[in-house]
Coordinates of C-alpha atoms and ligand atoms in Angstrom, one line a residue:
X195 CA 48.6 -6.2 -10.0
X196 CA 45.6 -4.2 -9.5
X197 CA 42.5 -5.7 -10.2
X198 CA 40.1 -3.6 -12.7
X199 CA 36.7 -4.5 -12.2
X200 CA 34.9 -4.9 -15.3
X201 CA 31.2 -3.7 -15.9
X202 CA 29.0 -4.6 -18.8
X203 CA 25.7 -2.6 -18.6
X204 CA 22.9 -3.4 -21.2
X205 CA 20.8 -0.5 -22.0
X206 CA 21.9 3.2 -22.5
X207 CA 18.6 5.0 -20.7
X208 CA 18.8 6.6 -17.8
X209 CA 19.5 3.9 -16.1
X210 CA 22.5 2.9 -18.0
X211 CA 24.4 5.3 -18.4
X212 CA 23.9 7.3 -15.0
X213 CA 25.4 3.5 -13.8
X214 CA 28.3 3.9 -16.2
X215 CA 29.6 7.6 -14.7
X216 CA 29.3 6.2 -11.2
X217 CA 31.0 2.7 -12.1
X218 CA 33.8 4.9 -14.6
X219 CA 34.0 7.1 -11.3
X220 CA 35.0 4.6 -8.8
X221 CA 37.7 3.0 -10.9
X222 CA 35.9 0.1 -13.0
X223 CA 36.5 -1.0 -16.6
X224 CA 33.0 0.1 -17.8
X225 CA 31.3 -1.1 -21.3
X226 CA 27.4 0.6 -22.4
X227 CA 25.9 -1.9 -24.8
X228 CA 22.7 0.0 -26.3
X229 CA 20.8 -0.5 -29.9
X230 CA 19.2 2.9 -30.3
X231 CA 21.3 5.7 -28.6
X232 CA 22.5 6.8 -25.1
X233 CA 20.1 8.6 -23.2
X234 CA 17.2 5.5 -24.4
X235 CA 13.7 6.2 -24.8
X236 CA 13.8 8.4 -21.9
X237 CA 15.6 11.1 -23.9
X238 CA 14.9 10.0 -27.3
X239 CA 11.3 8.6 -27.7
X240 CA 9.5 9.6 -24.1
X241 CA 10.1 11.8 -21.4
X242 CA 12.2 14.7 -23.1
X243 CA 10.2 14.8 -26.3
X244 CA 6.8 15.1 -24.4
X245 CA 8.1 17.6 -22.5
X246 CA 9.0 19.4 -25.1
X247 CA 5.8 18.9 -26.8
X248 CA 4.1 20.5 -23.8
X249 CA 6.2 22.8 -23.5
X250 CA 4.6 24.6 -26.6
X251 CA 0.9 23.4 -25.4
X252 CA 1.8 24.9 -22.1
X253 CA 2.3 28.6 -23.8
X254 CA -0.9 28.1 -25.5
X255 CA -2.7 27.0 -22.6
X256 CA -1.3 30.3 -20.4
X257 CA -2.7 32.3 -23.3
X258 CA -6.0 31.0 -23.9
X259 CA -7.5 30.5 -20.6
X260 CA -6.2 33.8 -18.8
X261 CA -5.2 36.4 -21.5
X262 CA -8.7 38.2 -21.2
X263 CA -8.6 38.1 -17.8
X264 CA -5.2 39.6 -17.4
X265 CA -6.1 42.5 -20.1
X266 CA -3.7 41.0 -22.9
X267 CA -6.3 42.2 -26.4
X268 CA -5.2 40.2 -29.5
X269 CA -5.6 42.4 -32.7
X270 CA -7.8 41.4 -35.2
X271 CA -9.8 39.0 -32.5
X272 CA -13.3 40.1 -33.4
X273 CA -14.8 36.3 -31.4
X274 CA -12.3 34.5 -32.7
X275 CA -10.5 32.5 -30.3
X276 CA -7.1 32.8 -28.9
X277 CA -5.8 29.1 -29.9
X278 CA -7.4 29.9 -33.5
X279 CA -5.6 33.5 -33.3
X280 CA -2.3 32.1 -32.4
X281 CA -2.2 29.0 -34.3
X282 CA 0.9 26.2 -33.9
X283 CA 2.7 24.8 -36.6
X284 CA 2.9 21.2 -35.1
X285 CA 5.6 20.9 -38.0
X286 CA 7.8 23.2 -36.9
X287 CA 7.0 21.9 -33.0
X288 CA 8.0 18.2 -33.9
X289 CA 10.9 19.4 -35.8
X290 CA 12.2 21.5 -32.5
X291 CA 11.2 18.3 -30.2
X292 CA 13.3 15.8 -32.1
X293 CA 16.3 18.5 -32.4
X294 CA 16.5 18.7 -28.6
X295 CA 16.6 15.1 -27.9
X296 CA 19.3 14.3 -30.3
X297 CA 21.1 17.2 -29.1
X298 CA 21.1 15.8 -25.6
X299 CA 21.8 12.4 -26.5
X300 CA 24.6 13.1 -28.4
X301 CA 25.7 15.6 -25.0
X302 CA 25.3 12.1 -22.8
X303 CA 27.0 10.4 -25.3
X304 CA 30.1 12.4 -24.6
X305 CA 30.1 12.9 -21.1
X306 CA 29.7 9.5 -20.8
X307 CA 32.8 8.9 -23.5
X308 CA 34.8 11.5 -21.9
X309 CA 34.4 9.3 -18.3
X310 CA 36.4 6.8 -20.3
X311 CA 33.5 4.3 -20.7
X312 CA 33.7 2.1 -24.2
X313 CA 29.9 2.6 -25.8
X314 CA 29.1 -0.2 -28.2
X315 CA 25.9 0.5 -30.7
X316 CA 24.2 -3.2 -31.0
X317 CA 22.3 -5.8 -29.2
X318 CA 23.2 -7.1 -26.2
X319 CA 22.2 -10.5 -24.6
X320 CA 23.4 -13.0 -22.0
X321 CA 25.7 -15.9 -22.8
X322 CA 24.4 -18.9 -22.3
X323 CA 27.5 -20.6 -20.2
X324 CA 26.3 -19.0 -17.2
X325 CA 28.8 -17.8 -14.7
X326 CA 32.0 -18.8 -15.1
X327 CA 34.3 -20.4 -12.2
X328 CA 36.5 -16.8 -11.5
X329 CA 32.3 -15.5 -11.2
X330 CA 32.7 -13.8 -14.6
X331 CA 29.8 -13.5 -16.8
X332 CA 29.3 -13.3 -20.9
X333 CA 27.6 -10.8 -22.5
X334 CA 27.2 -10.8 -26.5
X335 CA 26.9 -8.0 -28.4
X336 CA 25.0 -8.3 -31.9
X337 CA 26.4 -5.7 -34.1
X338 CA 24.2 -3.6 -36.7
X339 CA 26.5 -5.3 -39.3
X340 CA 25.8 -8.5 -38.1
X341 CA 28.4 -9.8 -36.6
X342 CA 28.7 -11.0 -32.8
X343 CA 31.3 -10.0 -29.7
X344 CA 31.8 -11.6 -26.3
X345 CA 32.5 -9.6 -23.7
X346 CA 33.7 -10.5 -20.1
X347 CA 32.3 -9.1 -16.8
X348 CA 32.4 -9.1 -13.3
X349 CA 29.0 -7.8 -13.1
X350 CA 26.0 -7.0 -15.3
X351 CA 23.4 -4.7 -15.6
X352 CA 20.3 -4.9 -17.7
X353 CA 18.9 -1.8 -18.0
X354 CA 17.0 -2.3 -21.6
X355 CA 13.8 -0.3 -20.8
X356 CA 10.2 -0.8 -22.0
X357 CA 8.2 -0.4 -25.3
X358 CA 4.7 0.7 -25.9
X359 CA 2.0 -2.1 -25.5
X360 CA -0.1 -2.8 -28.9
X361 CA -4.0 -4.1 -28.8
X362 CA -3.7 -6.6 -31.6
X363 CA -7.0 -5.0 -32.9
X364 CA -5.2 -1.8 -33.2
X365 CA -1.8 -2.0 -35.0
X366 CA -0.4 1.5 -35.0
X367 CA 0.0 2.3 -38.4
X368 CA 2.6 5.2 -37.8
X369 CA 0.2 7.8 -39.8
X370 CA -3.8 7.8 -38.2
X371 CA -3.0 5.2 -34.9
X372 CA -0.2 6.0 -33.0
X373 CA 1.8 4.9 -30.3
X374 CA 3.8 7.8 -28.3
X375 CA 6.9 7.2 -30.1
X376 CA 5.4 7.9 -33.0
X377 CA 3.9 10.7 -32.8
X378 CA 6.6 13.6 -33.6
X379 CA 6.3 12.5 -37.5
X380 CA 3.1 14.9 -37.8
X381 CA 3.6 17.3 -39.4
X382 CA 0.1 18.8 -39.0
X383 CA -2.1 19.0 -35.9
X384 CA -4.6 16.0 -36.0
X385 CA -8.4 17.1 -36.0
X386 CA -9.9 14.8 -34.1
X387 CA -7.5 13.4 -31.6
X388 CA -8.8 9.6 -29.9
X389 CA -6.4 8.9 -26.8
X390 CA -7.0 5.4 -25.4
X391 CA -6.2 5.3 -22.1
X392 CA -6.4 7.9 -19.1
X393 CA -2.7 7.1 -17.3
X394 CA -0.3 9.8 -16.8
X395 CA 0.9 9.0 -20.3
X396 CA -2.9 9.5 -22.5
X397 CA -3.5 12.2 -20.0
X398 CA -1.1 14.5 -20.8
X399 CA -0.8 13.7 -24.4
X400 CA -4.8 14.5 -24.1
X401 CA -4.4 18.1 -22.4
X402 CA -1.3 18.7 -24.8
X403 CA -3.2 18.0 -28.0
X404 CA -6.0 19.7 -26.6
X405 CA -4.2 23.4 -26.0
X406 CA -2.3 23.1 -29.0
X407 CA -5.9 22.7 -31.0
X408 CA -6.9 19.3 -31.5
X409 CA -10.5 18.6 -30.4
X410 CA -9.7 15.2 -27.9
X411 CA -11.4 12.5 -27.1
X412 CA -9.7 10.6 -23.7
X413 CA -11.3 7.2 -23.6
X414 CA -10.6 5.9 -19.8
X415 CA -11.6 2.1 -18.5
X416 CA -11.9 3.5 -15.3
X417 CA -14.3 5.5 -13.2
X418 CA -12.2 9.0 -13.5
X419 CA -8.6 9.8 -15.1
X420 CA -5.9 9.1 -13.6
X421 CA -6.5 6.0 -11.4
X422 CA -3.1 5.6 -10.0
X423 CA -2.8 9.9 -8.6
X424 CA -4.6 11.1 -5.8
X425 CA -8.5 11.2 -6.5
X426 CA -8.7 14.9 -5.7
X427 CA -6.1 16.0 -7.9
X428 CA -7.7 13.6 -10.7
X429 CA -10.9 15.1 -10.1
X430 CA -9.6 18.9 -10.6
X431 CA -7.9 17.8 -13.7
X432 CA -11.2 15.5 -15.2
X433 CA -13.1 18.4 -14.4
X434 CA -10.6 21.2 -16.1
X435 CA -10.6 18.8 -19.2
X436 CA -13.8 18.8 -19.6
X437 CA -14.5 22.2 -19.0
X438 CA -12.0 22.9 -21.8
X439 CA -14.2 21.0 -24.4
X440 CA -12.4 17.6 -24.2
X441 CA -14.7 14.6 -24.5
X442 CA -13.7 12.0 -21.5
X443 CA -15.3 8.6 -21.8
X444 CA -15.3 6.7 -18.5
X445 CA -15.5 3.1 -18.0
X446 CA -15.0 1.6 -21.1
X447 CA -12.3 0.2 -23.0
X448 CA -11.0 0.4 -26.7
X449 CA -11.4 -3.2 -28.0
X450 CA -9.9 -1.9 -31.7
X451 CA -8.9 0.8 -34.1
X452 CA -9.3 0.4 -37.4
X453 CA -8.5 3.0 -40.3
X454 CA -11.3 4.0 -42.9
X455 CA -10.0 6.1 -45.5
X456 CA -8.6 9.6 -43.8
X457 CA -10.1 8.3 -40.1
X458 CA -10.0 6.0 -37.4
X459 CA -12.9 4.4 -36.1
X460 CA -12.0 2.9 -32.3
X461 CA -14.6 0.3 -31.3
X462 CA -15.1 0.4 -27.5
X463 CA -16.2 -2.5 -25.1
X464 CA -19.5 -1.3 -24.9
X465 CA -20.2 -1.2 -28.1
X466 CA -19.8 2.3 -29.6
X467 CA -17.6 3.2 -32.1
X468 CA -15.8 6.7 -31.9
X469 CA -14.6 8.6 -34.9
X470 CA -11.8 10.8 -35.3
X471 CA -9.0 11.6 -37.7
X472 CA -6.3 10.1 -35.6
X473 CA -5.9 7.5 -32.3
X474 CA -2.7 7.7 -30.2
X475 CA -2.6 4.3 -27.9
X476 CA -1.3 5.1 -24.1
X477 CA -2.1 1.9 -22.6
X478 CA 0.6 0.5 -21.2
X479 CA 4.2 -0.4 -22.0
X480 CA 6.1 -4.1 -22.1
X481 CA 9.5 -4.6 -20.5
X482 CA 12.9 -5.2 -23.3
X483 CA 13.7 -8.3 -21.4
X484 CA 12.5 -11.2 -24.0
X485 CA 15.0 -13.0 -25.9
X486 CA 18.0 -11.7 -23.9
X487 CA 19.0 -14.9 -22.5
X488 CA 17.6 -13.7 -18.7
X489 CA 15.9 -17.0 -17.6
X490 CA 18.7 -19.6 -19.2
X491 CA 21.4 -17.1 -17.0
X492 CA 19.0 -17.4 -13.9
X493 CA 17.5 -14.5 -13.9
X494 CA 13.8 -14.2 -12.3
X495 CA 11.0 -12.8 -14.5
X496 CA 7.6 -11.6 -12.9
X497 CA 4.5 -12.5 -14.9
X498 CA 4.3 -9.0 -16.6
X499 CA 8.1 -10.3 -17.9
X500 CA 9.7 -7.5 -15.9
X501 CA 12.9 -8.5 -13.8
X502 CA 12.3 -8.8 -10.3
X503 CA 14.8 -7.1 -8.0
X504 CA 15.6 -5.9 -4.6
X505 CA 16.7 -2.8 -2.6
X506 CA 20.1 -2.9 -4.0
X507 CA 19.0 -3.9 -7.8
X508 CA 19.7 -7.2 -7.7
X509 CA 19.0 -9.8 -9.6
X510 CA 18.2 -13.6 -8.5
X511 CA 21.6 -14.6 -10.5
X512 CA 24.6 -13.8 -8.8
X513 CA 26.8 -10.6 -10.5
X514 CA 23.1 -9.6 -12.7
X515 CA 22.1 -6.4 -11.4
X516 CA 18.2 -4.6 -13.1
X517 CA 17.6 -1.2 -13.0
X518 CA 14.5 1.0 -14.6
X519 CA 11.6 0.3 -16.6
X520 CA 12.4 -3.4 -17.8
X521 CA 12.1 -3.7 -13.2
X522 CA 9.0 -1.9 -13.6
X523 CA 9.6 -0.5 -9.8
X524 CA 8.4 3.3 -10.5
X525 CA 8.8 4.1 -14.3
X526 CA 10.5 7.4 -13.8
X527 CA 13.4 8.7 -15.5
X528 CA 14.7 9.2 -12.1
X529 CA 13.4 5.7 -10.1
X530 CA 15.6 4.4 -13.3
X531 CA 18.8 6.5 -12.5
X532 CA 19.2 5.8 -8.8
X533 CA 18.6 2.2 -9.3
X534 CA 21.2 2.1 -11.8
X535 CA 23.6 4.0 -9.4
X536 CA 22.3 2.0 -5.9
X537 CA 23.5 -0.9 -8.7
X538 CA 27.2 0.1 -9.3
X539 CA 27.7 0.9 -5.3
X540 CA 26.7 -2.4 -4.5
X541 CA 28.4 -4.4 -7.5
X542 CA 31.6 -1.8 -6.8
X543 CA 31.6 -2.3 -2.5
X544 CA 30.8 1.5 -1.8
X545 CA 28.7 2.3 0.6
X546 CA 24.6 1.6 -0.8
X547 CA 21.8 3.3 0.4
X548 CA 18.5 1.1 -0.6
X549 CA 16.6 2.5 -2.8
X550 CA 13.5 4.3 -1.0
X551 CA 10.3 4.3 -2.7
X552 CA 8.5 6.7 -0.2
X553 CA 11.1 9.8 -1.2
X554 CA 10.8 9.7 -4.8
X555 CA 8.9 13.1 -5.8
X556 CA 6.4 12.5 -9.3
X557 CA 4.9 14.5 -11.8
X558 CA 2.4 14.4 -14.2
X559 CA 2.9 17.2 -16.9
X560 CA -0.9 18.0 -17.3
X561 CA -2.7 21.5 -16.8
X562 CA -2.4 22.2 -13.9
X563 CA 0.6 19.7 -13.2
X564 CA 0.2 17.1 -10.7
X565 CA 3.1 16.6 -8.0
X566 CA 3.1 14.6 -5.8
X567 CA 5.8 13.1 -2.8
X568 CA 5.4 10.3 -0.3
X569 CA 2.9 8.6 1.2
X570 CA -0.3 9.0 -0.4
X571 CA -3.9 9.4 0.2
X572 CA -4.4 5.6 -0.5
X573 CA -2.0 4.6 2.3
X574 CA -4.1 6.6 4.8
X575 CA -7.2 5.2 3.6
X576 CA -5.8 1.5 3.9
X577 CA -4.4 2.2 7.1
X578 CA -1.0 1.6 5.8
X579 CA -0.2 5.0 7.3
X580 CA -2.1 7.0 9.9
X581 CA -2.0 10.5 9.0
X582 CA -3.4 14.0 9.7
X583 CA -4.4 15.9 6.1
X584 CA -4.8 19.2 5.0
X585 CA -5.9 20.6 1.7
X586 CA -5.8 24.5 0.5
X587 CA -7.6 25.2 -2.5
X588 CA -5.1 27.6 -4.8
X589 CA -8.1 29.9 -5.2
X590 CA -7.2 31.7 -1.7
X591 CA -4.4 32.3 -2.8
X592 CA -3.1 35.9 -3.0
X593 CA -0.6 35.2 -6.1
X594 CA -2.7 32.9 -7.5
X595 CA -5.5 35.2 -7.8
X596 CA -2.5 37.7 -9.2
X597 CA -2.8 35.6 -12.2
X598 CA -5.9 33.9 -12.2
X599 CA -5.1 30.8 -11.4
X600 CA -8.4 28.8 -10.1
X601 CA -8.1 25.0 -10.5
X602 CA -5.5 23.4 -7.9
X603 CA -4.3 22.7 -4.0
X604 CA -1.9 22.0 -1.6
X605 CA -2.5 19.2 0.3
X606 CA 0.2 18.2 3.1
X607 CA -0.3 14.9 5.3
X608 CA 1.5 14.6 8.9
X609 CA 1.9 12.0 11.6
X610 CA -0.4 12.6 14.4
X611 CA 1.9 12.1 17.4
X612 CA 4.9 14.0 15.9
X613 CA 3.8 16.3 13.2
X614 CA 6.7 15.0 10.7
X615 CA 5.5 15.5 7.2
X616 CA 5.3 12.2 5.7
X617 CA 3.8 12.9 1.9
X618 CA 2.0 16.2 -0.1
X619 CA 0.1 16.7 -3.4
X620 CA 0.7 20.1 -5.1
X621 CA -1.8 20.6 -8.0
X622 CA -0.8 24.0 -9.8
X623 CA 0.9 25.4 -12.5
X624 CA 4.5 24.5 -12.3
X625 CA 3.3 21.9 -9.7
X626 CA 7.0 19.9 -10.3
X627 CA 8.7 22.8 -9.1
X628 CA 7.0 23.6 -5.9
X629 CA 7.3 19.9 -5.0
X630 CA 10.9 20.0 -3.7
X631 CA 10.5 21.9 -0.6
X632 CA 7.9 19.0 0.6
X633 CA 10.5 16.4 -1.3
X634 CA 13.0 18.0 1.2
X635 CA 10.9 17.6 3.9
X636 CA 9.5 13.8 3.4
X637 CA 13.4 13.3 3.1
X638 CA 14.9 14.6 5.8
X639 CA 11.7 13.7 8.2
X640 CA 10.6 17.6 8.7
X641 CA 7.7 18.3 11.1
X642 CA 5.0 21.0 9.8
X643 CA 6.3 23.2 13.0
X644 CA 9.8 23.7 10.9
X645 CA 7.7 24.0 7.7
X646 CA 5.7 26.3 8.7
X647 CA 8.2 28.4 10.2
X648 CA 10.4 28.9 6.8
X649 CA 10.1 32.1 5.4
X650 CA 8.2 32.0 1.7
X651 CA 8.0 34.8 -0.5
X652 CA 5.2 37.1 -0.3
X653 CA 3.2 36.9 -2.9
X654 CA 4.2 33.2 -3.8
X655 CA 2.6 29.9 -4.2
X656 CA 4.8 28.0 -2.1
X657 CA 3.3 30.5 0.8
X658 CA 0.1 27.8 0.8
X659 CA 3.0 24.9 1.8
X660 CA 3.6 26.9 4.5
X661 CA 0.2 28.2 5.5
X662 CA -1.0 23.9 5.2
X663 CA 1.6 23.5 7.4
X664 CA 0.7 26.2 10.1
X665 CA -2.9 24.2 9.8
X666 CA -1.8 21.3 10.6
X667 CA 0.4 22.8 12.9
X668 CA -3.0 23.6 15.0
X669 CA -4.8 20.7 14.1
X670 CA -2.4 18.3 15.9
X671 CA -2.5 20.9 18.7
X672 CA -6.4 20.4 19.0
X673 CA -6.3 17.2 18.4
X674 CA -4.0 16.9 21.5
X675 CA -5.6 18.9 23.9
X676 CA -9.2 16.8 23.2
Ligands
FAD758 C1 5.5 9.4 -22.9 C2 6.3 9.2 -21.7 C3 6.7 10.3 -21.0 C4 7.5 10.2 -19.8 N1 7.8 11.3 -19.1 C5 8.6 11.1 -18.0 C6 8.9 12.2 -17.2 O1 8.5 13.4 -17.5 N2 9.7 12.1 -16.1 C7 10.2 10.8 -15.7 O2 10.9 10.7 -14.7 N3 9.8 9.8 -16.5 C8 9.1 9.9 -17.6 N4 8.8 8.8 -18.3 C9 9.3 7.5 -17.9 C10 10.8 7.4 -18.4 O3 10.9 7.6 -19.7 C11 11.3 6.0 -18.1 O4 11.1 5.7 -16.7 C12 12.8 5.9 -18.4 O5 13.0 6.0 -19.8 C13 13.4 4.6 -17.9 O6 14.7 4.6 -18.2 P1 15.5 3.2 -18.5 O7 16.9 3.5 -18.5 O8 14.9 2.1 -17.7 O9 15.1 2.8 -20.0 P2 15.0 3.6 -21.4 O10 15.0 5.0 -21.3 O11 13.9 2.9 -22.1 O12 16.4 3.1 -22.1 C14 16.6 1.8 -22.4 C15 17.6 1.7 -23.5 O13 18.0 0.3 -23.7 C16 18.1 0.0 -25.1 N5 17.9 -1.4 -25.3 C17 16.8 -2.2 -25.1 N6 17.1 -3.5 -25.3 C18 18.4 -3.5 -25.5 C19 19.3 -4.6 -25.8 N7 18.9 -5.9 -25.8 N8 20.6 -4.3 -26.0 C20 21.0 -3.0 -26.0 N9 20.2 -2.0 -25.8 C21 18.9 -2.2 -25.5 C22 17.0 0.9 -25.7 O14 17.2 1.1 -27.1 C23 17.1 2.2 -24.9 O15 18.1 3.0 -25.5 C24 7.9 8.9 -19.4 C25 7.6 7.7 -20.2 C26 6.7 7.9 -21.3 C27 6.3 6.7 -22.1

């Protein structure tokens, strides 16, 4: 008799279901357990909703900060300006947002059905027996109408995601404070806009509210925006928010947020108290992993309560695999998806490639976008990597210039002895596309000689990739010959 492997993954996200079409593909018996619908908060509450969002903020940014450059005359405009002229019905927006993610979770939701995977809609938790003598494992399933199922696996993967984190003095109250998920039941454009908390979340919630006409205020605890991206590219994007009217408050922290009638007063650690009509809360999110059985099955926890794992997304108990956000390894959409597959391999005996931080290209979904692949300004500064850098402001640009596009770089670091590129920053519009050809390069150990020696498209923007490249090119030449 052949033997069927059977899989049991927790968690429909990216992380889950990516993991089921591998594990359906190589022959197992696969089951998705998940309580809110496949594709998970990544495509229902977080990453494709936002994108949407900006999407429409990104249109109304294009149009009212080059449109008089470029010639474009708006009729009727005597002063007025262009955000006023073209208006957004956030409404309308929202509607379009939420339409789009339950359109492509119900599209996951059959590929992943057509694969032959069984999806069950409930709760699902480890048994408590532990792992049984033939290795199996119990997963139970609480069902929306209550009842329970056991389920029997070979191996498990918990792949349940994270949740906003709430201030106790500011419990979102859905309408005036907000959490992101909540956020698409506007149905009109909030006034004034308080974001607390300047990470790649409040950040580009803050630019997107801001183009689509809200006037923001970004409160950050730290000295700039941004804290975990590379300093220059926060500093370009502090600088365009500011210069677009948005209020950032540095180095100080919302201690509450309290509603008063039709606005929101957030009380901040040093003592002021900002007003506006609504506050969204960005700071931070908690892994799904309580009450899920985890530590009775053997399952380590770090202190944040997030599952600690290795290379191959293991767990510490035998047959428990982790993948995504409730790891908290790189909360990316796509960090979540490869664990989740890197999972299945392993659990399955294909060959596993471990999962390698240093190639995973970001972006943050601000204007201009920040991109950014590799090792990091940071790790030169530490002296975890020694590195030659070069940075090309946009603004020499030839293309750039085409269409007025000031505020960004290229900046492309190399080792010094070989010249293979080893990380790059792209601030620019569209940053997230004209990552890949660095991506490729960081992946496939490139040195700026075979950069630089790629044709780009005259004009283009990727041509300043390939004219940092020719730098350092010459800089490592110099740097030889002294
Ligand atoms: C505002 C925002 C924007 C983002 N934008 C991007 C982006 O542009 N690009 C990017 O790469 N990443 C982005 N991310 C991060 C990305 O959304 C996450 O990294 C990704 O969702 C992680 O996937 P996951 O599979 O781990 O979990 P999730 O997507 O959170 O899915 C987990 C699923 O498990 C279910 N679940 C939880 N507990 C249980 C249980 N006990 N039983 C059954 N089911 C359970 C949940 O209901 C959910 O469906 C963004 C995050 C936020 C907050």
């Amino acid at each position: 008799m052949v033997h069927v492997t059977r899989i049991v993954i927790i968690g429909g996200g990216p992380g889950g279901y990516e993991a089921a079409l591998v594990a359906a593909q190589l022959g197992a018996e696969v089951t998705v357990v998940d309580r809110d619908g496949l594709g998970g908060s990544a495509v229902l509450t977080d990453c494709v909703p936002s994108k949407t969002l900006i999407a429409t903020a990104e249109v109304m940014t294009t149009f009212d900060t080059s449109y008089e450059e470029l010639g474009i005359t708006v009729a009727q405009d005597e002063g007025a300006d262009a955000a006023k002229v073209i208006g957004v019905d956030l409404g309308k927006v929202n509607r379009r947002v939420k339409r789009l993610a339950i359109a492509q979770s119900h599209d996951i939701t059959q590929s992943v059905t057509r694969s032959g995977v069984t999806v069950l809609r409930g709760r699902g938790r480890l048994g408590s027996g532990g792992q049984a003598v033939d290795g199996s494992r119990e997963v139970l399933v609480d069902a929306p109408d209550g009842t329970v199922q056991s389920l029997r696996a070979d191996a498990v993967l918990i792949a349940t995601g994270a949740h906003p984190r709430v201030v106790p003095d500011a419990q979102p109250d859905g309408e005036r404070i907000l959490t992101w998920t909540q956020v698409y039941d506007l149905e009109e454009l909030p006034r004034e806009l308080i974001v607390v908390g300047s990470g790649v979340t409040g950040a580009e919630f803050a630019g997107a509210y801001q183009a689509l006409g809200s006037k923001v205020t970004l409160v950050s605890s730290r000295d700039r925006v941004l804290p975990g991206e590379d300093p220059d590219a926060a500093e370009v994007l502090e600088d365009v928010f500011r210069r677009r009217g948005m209020n950032v408050m540095s180095r100080t922290r919302a201690e509450g947020a309290k509603r008063v009638g039709d606005e929101v007063e957030v009380t901040l650690s040093n003592g002021q108290v900002v007003t506006g009509t609504h506050c969204l809360m960005a700071v931070g999110s908690i892994p799904n992993t309580a009450e899920m059985g985890l530590e009775e099955a053997g399952v380590k926890l770090n202190d944040w309560g997030q599952i600690q794992v290795d290379r191959v997304s293991r767990t510490s108990a035998p047959g428990v695999y982790a993948a995504g956000d409730c790891t908290g390894v790189f909360m990316l959409a796509s960090v979540a998806a490869m664990q989740g597959r890197i999972a299945m391999y392993h659990a399955l005996g294909d060959a596993v490639q471990p999962l390698n931080l240093k190639t995973v290209a970001s972006n943050v979904f601000t204007d201009p976008e920040i991109a950014t692949v590799g090792y990091t300004a940071a790790d030169v500064e530490c002296g975890k990597m020694d590195a030659v850098v070069v940075k090309l402001p946009l603004r020499g640009n030839p293309r750039a210039k085409m269409q007025g596009i000031r505020d960004g770089f290229v900046k492309l670091f190399c080792r010094p002895g070989t010249g293979i590129v080893v990380g790059g920053v792209v601030v620019a519009p569209r940053a997230s596309e004209l990552i890949h050809p660095i991506a490729l390069a960081v992946d496939a150990n490139l040195t700026v000689e075979q950069v630089a020696s790629a044709f780009t498209v005259y004009p283009s923007v990727s041509g300043s990739t390939a004219e940092a490249a020719r730098q350092l090119h010459i800089r490592k030449r110099a740097d030889g010959e002294s």
